[in-house]
Coordinates of C-alpha atoms in Angstrom, one line a residue:
Chain A
M6 CA 0.0 0.0 0.0
P7 CA 1.2 3.5 -0.7
V8 CA 1.8 5.6 2.4
V9 CA 0.0 8.9 2.6
L10 CA -0.3 11.5 5.4
V11 CA -3.9 12.4 6.2
G12 CA -4.1 16.0 7.4
A13 CA -6.9 17.5 9.5
N14 CA -7.3 20.4 11.9
V15 CA -8.2 19.1 15.3
K16 CA -9.2 21.8 17.8
N17 CA -7.9 24.3 15.3
K18 CA -4.4 22.8 15.1
A19 CA -3.0 20.9 12.2
N20 CA -2.5 17.2 12.7
F21 CA -1.1 14.5 10.4
L22 CA -1.5 10.7 10.5
P23 CA 0.3 8.2 8.2
V24 CA -2.1 5.9 6.5
A25 CA -1.7 3.0 4.2
W26 CA -5.4 2.1 3.9
F27 CA -6.1 4.7 1.2
T28 CA -7.6 4.4 -2.3
V29 CA -9.1 6.4 -5.1
A30 CA -12.9 5.9 -4.7
A31 CA -14.2 7.4 -7.9
H32 CA -13.0 9.0 -11.2
T33 CA -16.0 11.3 -11.7
P34 CA -16.4 13.3 -9.5
P35 CA -12.9 12.6 -8.2
K36 CA -13.1 11.0 -4.7
V37 CA -10.7 9.3 -2.4
A38 CA -11.2 7.1 0.6
V39 CA -9.2 6.5 3.8
A40 CA -9.9 3.9 6.4
L41 CA -8.9 5.1 9.9
N42 CA -9.1 3.3 13.2
K43 CA -11.8 4.9 15.3
A44 CA -9.3 5.6 18.1
H45 CA -7.3 8.1 16.0
Y46 CA -7.2 11.7 17.0
T47 CA -7.5 12.7 13.3
N48 CA -11.1 11.4 13.0
Q49 CA -12.6 14.0 15.2
G50 CA -10.9 16.8 13.2
I51 CA -12.3 15.5 9.9
K52 CA -15.8 15.4 11.4
E53 CA -15.4 18.8 13.1
N54 CA -14.5 20.6 9.8
G55 CA -15.8 18.3 7.1
T56 CA -12.4 18.6 5.4
F57 CA -9.2 16.7 5.2
S58 CA -6.1 16.4 3.1
V59 CA -4.2 13.5 1.5
C60 CA -0.5 14.3 1.3
I61 CA 1.8 11.9 -0.6
P62 CA 5.3 12.0 0.9
S63 CA 8.5 11.2 -0.9
E64 CA 11.2 8.7 0.2
D65 CA 13.2 11.4 1.9
M66 CA 10.3 12.1 4.3
I67 CA 10.2 8.5 5.6
E68 CA 11.5 9.5 9.1
A69 CA 9.1 12.4 9.6
T70 CA 6.2 10.3 8.3
D71 CA 7.0 7.4 10.7
F72 CA 7.3 9.9 13.5
C73 CA 3.7 11.0 12.9
G74 CA 2.6 7.4 13.1
L75 CA 4.5 6.7 16.4
F76 CA 3.1 9.7 18.3
S77 CA -0.7 10.4 18.6
G78 CA -2.1 13.9 18.3
H79 CA -3.8 13.1 21.6
K80 CA -0.5 13.8 23.3
T81 CA 1.9 15.2 20.7
N82 CA 1.5 18.5 18.9
K83 CA 2.3 17.6 15.3
S84 CA 1.4 21.1 13.8
T85 CA 5.1 22.0 13.6
V86 CA 6.5 18.8 12.1
F87 CA 6.1 20.2 8.6
D88 CA 5.9 23.5 6.8
I89 CA 2.2 23.6 5.9
F90 CA -0.3 25.6 3.8
Y91 CA -4.1 25.8 3.5
G92 CA -6.2 25.9 0.3
E93 CA -9.7 27.1 -0.5
L94 CA -11.4 24.9 2.1
K95 CA -9.4 26.8 4.8
T96 CA -9.3 23.9 7.3
A97 CA -7.5 21.1 5.5
P98 CA -3.8 21.4 6.4
M99 CA -1.4 20.3 3.6
I100 CA 2.4 19.7 3.7
T101 CA 4.4 22.0 1.4
K102 CA 7.2 19.5 1.0
C103 CA 4.9 16.6 -0.3
P104 CA 5.2 16.3 -4.1
V105 CA 1.5 15.7 -4.4
T106 CA -1.3 16.8 -2.1
L107 CA -5.1 16.5 -2.4
E108 CA -7.5 18.9 -0.7
C109 CA -10.7 17.1 0.2
K110 CA -14.3 17.9 1.3
L111 CA -15.9 15.2 3.4
D112 CA -18.6 13.4 1.5
K113 CA -19.5 10.3 3.6
V114 CA -18.4 8.5 6.7
I115 CA -18.9 4.7 6.5
D116 CA -18.8 2.6 9.7
N117 CA -16.8 -0.6 9.2
G118 CA -16.4 -1.8 12.8
S119 CA -12.9 -1.0 14.1
N120 CA -12.4 1.6 11.4
E121 CA -14.3 4.5 9.8
M122 CA -14.0 5.1 6.2
F123 CA -13.9 8.8 5.2
I124 CA -14.8 9.4 1.6
G125 CA -13.9 12.8 0.3
D126 CA -14.4 14.9 -2.9
V127 CA -11.1 16.1 -4.2
T128 CA -11.5 19.8 -4.6
S129 CA -7.9 20.7 -5.5
T130 CA -4.7 18.9 -6.3
F131 CA -1.3 20.5 -5.7
T132 CA 2.0 19.6 -7.3
E133 CA 4.9 21.3 -8.9
E134 CA 6.3 21.5 -12.5
K135 CA 9.4 19.6 -11.3
Y136 CA 7.4 16.5 -10.5
L137 CA 5.9 16.2 -14.0
T138 CA 7.0 14.6 -17.2
N139 CA 5.0 15.5 -20.3
G140 CA 2.3 16.9 -18.1
T141 CA 1.7 13.9 -15.9
I142 CA 3.0 13.1 -12.4
D143 CA 6.2 11.1 -12.7
L144 CA 6.8 8.6 -9.9
K145 CA 10.5 8.6 -10.6
K146 CA 10.4 12.2 -9.5
T147 CA 7.8 12.1 -6.7
R148 CA 9.3 8.9 -5.2
P149 CA 6.4 7.7 -3.1
F150 CA 7.0 4.8 -0.7
I151 CA 5.1 1.7 0.2
L152 CA 4.2 0.0 3.5
S153 CA 4.3 -3.8 3.8
L154 CA 2.0 -4.3 6.8
D155 CA 2.8 -7.9 7.4
D156 CA 6.5 -7.4 8.1
R157 CA 6.2 -3.7 9.0
N158 CA 8.7 -2.4 6.4
Y159 CA 8.7 0.6 4.2
H160 CA 9.7 -0.2 0.6
T161 CA 10.7 2.0 -2.3
L162 CA 9.0 1.7 -5.7
G163 CA 10.8 -0.7 -8.0
K164 CA 11.5 -0.7 -11.7
Q165 CA 9.1 0.0 -14.4
K166 CA 8.2 -3.4 -15.6
A167 CA 5.6 -3.1 -18.4
K168 CA 3.0 -0.8 -20.0
A169 CA -0.5 -1.3 -18.6
W170 CA -3.4 -1.8 -21.0
N171 CA -0.8 -3.0 -23.4
I172 CA 1.5 -5.9 -22.3
G173 CA -1.6 -8.2 -22.2
K174 CA -2.6 -7.5 -25.9
N175 CA -0.9 -10.6 -27.2
Y176 CA -1.5 -12.9 -24.2
K177 CA -3.0 -16.2 -25.2
P178 CA -4.9 -17.8 -22.2
Chain B
M11 CA -1.5 1.2 -6.0
P12 CA -1.1 -2.6 -5.7
V13 CA -2.8 -4.4 -8.6
V14 CA -5.4 -7.0 -7.5
L15 CA -7.7 -9.2 -9.6
V16 CA -11.3 -9.0 -8.4
G17 CA -13.1 -12.3 -9.0
A18 CA -16.9 -12.7 -9.3
N19 CA -19.2 -15.2 -10.9
V20 CA -21.3 -13.4 -13.5
K21 CA -24.2 -15.5 -14.9
N22 CA -22.6 -18.6 -13.3
K23 CA -19.2 -18.0 -15.0
A24 CA -16.0 -16.9 -13.3
N25 CA -14.8 -13.4 -14.3
F26 CA -11.7 -11.4 -13.3
L27 CA -11.1 -7.7 -13.4
P28 CA -7.7 -6.1 -12.5
V29 CA -8.2 -3.2 -10.1
A30 CA -5.8 -0.8 -8.5
W31 CA -8.4 1.0 -6.4
F32 CA -8.3 -1.4 -3.6
T33 CA -7.8 -0.9 0.1
V34 CA -8.2 -2.7 3.4
A35 CA -11.3 -1.1 5.0
A36 CA -11.1 -2.4 8.6
H37 CA -9.0 -4.5 10.9
T38 CA -11.8 -6.0 13.0
P39 CA -13.8 -7.6 11.5
P40 CA -11.4 -7.8 8.5
K41 CA -12.9 -5.9 5.6
V42 CA -11.6 -4.8 2.2
A43 CA -13.0 -2.3 -0.3
V44 CA -12.7 -2.1 -4.1
A45 CA -13.9 0.9 -6.2
L46 CA -15.2 -0.3 -9.6
N47 CA -16.5 1.8 -12.5
K48 CA -20.2 1.1 -12.8
A49 CA -19.8 0.0 -16.4
H50 CA -17.8 -3.1 -15.4
Y51 CA -19.3 -6.6 -16.0
T52 CA -17.9 -7.7 -12.6
N53 CA -20.3 -5.4 -10.6
Q54 CA -23.4 -7.4 -11.6
G55 CA -21.8 -10.6 -10.5
I56 CA -20.9 -9.3 -7.1
K57 CA -24.5 -8.1 -6.6
E58 CA -26.0 -11.3 -8.0
N59 CA -24.1 -13.6 -5.5
G60 CA -23.2 -11.2 -2.7
T61 CA -19.6 -12.6 -2.9
F62 CA -16.3 -11.7 -4.6
S63 CA -12.6 -12.4 -4.3
V64 CA -9.5 -10.3 -4.2
C65 CA -6.6 -12.2 -5.7
I66 CA -3.1 -10.7 -5.5
P67 CA -1.1 -11.7 -8.5
S68 CA 2.7 -11.9 -8.7
E69 CA 5.0 -10.2 -11.2
D70 CA 5.1 -13.3 -13.5
M71 CA 1.3 -12.9 -13.9
I72 CA 1.5 -9.3 -15.3
E73 CA 0.6 -10.3 -18.9
A74 CA -2.4 -12.4 -17.9
T75 CA -3.6 -9.7 -15.5
D76 CA -3.3 -7.0 -18.1
F77 CA -5.2 -9.2 -20.6
C78 CA -8.1 -9.3 -18.1
G79 CA -8.1 -5.5 -18.0
L80 CA -8.0 -5.1 -21.8
F81 CA -11.0 -7.4 -22.5
S82 CA -14.4 -7.0 -20.8
G83 CA -16.4 -9.9 -19.6
H84 CA -19.3 -8.5 -21.6
K85 CA -17.6 -9.9 -24.7
T86 CA -14.8 -12.2 -23.5
N87 CA -15.1 -15.3 -21.5
K88 CA -12.4 -15.0 -18.9
S89 CA -13.3 -18.1 -16.9
T90 CA -10.5 -20.2 -18.5
V91 CA -7.7 -17.6 -18.2
F92 CA -6.6 -19.1 -14.9
D93 CA -6.8 -22.3 -13.0
I94 CA -9.4 -21.5 -10.4
F95 CA -11.0 -22.8 -7.1
Y96 CA -13.9 -21.9 -4.9
G97 CA -14.1 -21.8 -1.1
E98 CA -16.8 -21.9 1.5
L99 CA -18.9 -19.2 -0.1
K100 CA -19.2 -21.3 -3.2
T101 CA -19.6 -18.3 -5.7
A102 CA -16.3 -16.3 -5.3
P103 CA -13.9 -17.7 -7.9
M104 CA -10.2 -17.5 -6.8
I105 CA -7.0 -18.0 -8.8
T106 CA -4.9 -20.9 -7.8
K107 CA -1.6 -19.3 -9.0
C108 CA -2.0 -16.1 -7.0
P109 CA 0.2 -16.1 -3.9
V110 CA -2.5 -14.5 -1.7
T111 CA -6.3 -14.6 -2.2
L112 CA -9.1 -13.2 -0.1
E113 CA -12.6 -14.7 -0.2
C114 CA -15.2 -12.0 0.6
K115 CA -18.8 -11.7 1.5
L116 CA -20.4 -8.5 0.3
D117 CA -21.2 -6.2 3.2
K118 CA -22.1 -2.8 1.6
V119 CA -22.3 -1.1 -1.8
I120 CA -21.5 2.6 -1.7
D121 CA -22.5 4.8 -4.6
N122 CA -19.7 7.3 -5.5
G123 CA -20.8 8.6 -8.8
S124 CA -18.9 7.0 -11.7
N125 CA -17.8 4.2 -9.3
E126 CA -19.4 1.8 -6.9
M127 CA -17.4 0.8 -3.8
F128 CA -17.9 -2.8 -2.8
I129 CA -17.0 -3.4 0.9
G130 CA -16.6 -7.0 1.8
D131 CA -16.0 -9.1 4.9
V132 CA -12.9 -11.3 4.4
T133 CA -14.2 -14.8 5.3
S134 CA -11.0 -16.7 4.3
T135 CA -7.5 -16.0 3.3
F136 CA -5.5 -18.4 1.2
T137 CA -1.7 -18.6 0.8
E138 CA 1.0 -21.2 0.8
E139 CA 3.8 -22.0 3.2
K140 CA 6.4 -21.1 0.5
Y141 CA 5.2 -17.4 0.5
L142 CA 5.8 -17.0 4.3
T143 CA 8.8 -16.0 6.4
N144 CA 8.5 -16.5 10.1
G145 CA 4.8 -17.0 9.7
T146 CA 4.0 -13.8 7.9
I147 CA 3.6 -13.1 4.2
D148 CA 6.9 -12.1 2.6
L149 CA 6.6 -9.6 -0.3
K150 CA 10.0 -10.8 -1.6
K151 CA 8.3 -14.1 -2.2
T152 CA 4.8 -13.0 -3.3
R153 CA 6.2 -10.3 -5.5
P154 CA 3.1 -8.1 -6.0
F155 CA 3.2 -5.4 -8.6
I156 CA 2.0 -1.8 -8.6
L157 CA 0.2 0.4 -11.1
S158 CA 1.2 3.9 -11.7
L159 CA -2.1 5.3 -13.2
D160 CA -0.7 8.6 -14.4
D161 CA 1.8 7.1 -16.9
R162 CA 0.0 3.7 -17.1
N163 CA 3.0 1.6 -16.1
Y164 CA 3.3 -1.5 -14.0
H165 CA 6.2 -1.3 -11.5
T166 CA 7.8 -3.9 -9.3
L167 CA 8.2 -3.4 -5.6
G168 CA 11.6 -1.8 -4.7
K169 CA 14.0 -2.3 -1.9
Q170 CA 13.2 -2.5 1.8
K171 CA 14.1 1.0 3.0
A172 CA 13.3 1.2 6.7
K173 CA 11.4 -0.4 9.6
A174 CA 7.9 1.1 10.1
W175 CA 6.9 2.3 13.6
N176 CA 10.6 2.5 14.3
I177 CA 12.7 4.7 11.9
G178 CA 10.9 7.8 13.2
K179 CA 11.7 7.2 16.9
N180 CA 14.6 9.6 17.0
Y181 CA 13.2 12.1 14.5
K182 CA 13.4 15.6 15.8
P183 CA 10.8 17.9 14.1

């Protein structure tokens, strides 16, 4: 799973939680979903403001990201871990250093037992020219990292192996 | 995003769709979620039977996986692409060759515009001894692959970079 930092203002202070249980939920309108354990401090902030962010860190932010997962916002003020900015929604804190950030307006909360799923409409996406190749986000430049939950390791992204919607064209089952 | 094959019986025939919009939805009880475009053939099968599978292919299955994404079950019979088996739920087809497969009972369908999110309870998980190290699934052995949607490339998993819930212990913000 890719590691993202979910940002939310809790009691008017920015807080960030690393999350691997993240997915795009819809193409049109663009929506994302994150599944957070109900005990997390972040959840109340998302409900308070109806907004959150999904910030995709790069490999060189592994330590800071892991720090945010080790210490809960209940006890640790994480508003100064990163240089942050706010967008149009005003209450979804985003991390300046993250190559890609999504600003989200809460659409639904789904109760799944131990976890709540927050589904949000992506209202803005932020990136920089330097992370693009031919107008699209280039993972060789953004260098996201991946969590293997079973053995609790962060992995880098490996080699480009094949073109999707292409390599299977001549496959004979 | 990791690439998974979602399996469902549609009109009593096994069908498989590669999906990158997949996440774990809850720890307890264990649930997963997949976000499928409403146009997909697979959706009707999941609704018909109230069951589906999530099969995690390895790198050497990239071609067959991509084939399943190129040709819709509306026109192509994909029931013979893989050697398959069924579990307790009887109607969720699973791929024998996939290192890890999850058998799921449909819990909820969430309408997200262009896409439907199917949330399922994981009733069984199948793997083999040869994919484990010290009792946990070893990604060096299962070798999942990843889709970069923006540039439509499949990537391998890269190097183990750091221990999670550990490397951030001494981080000073």
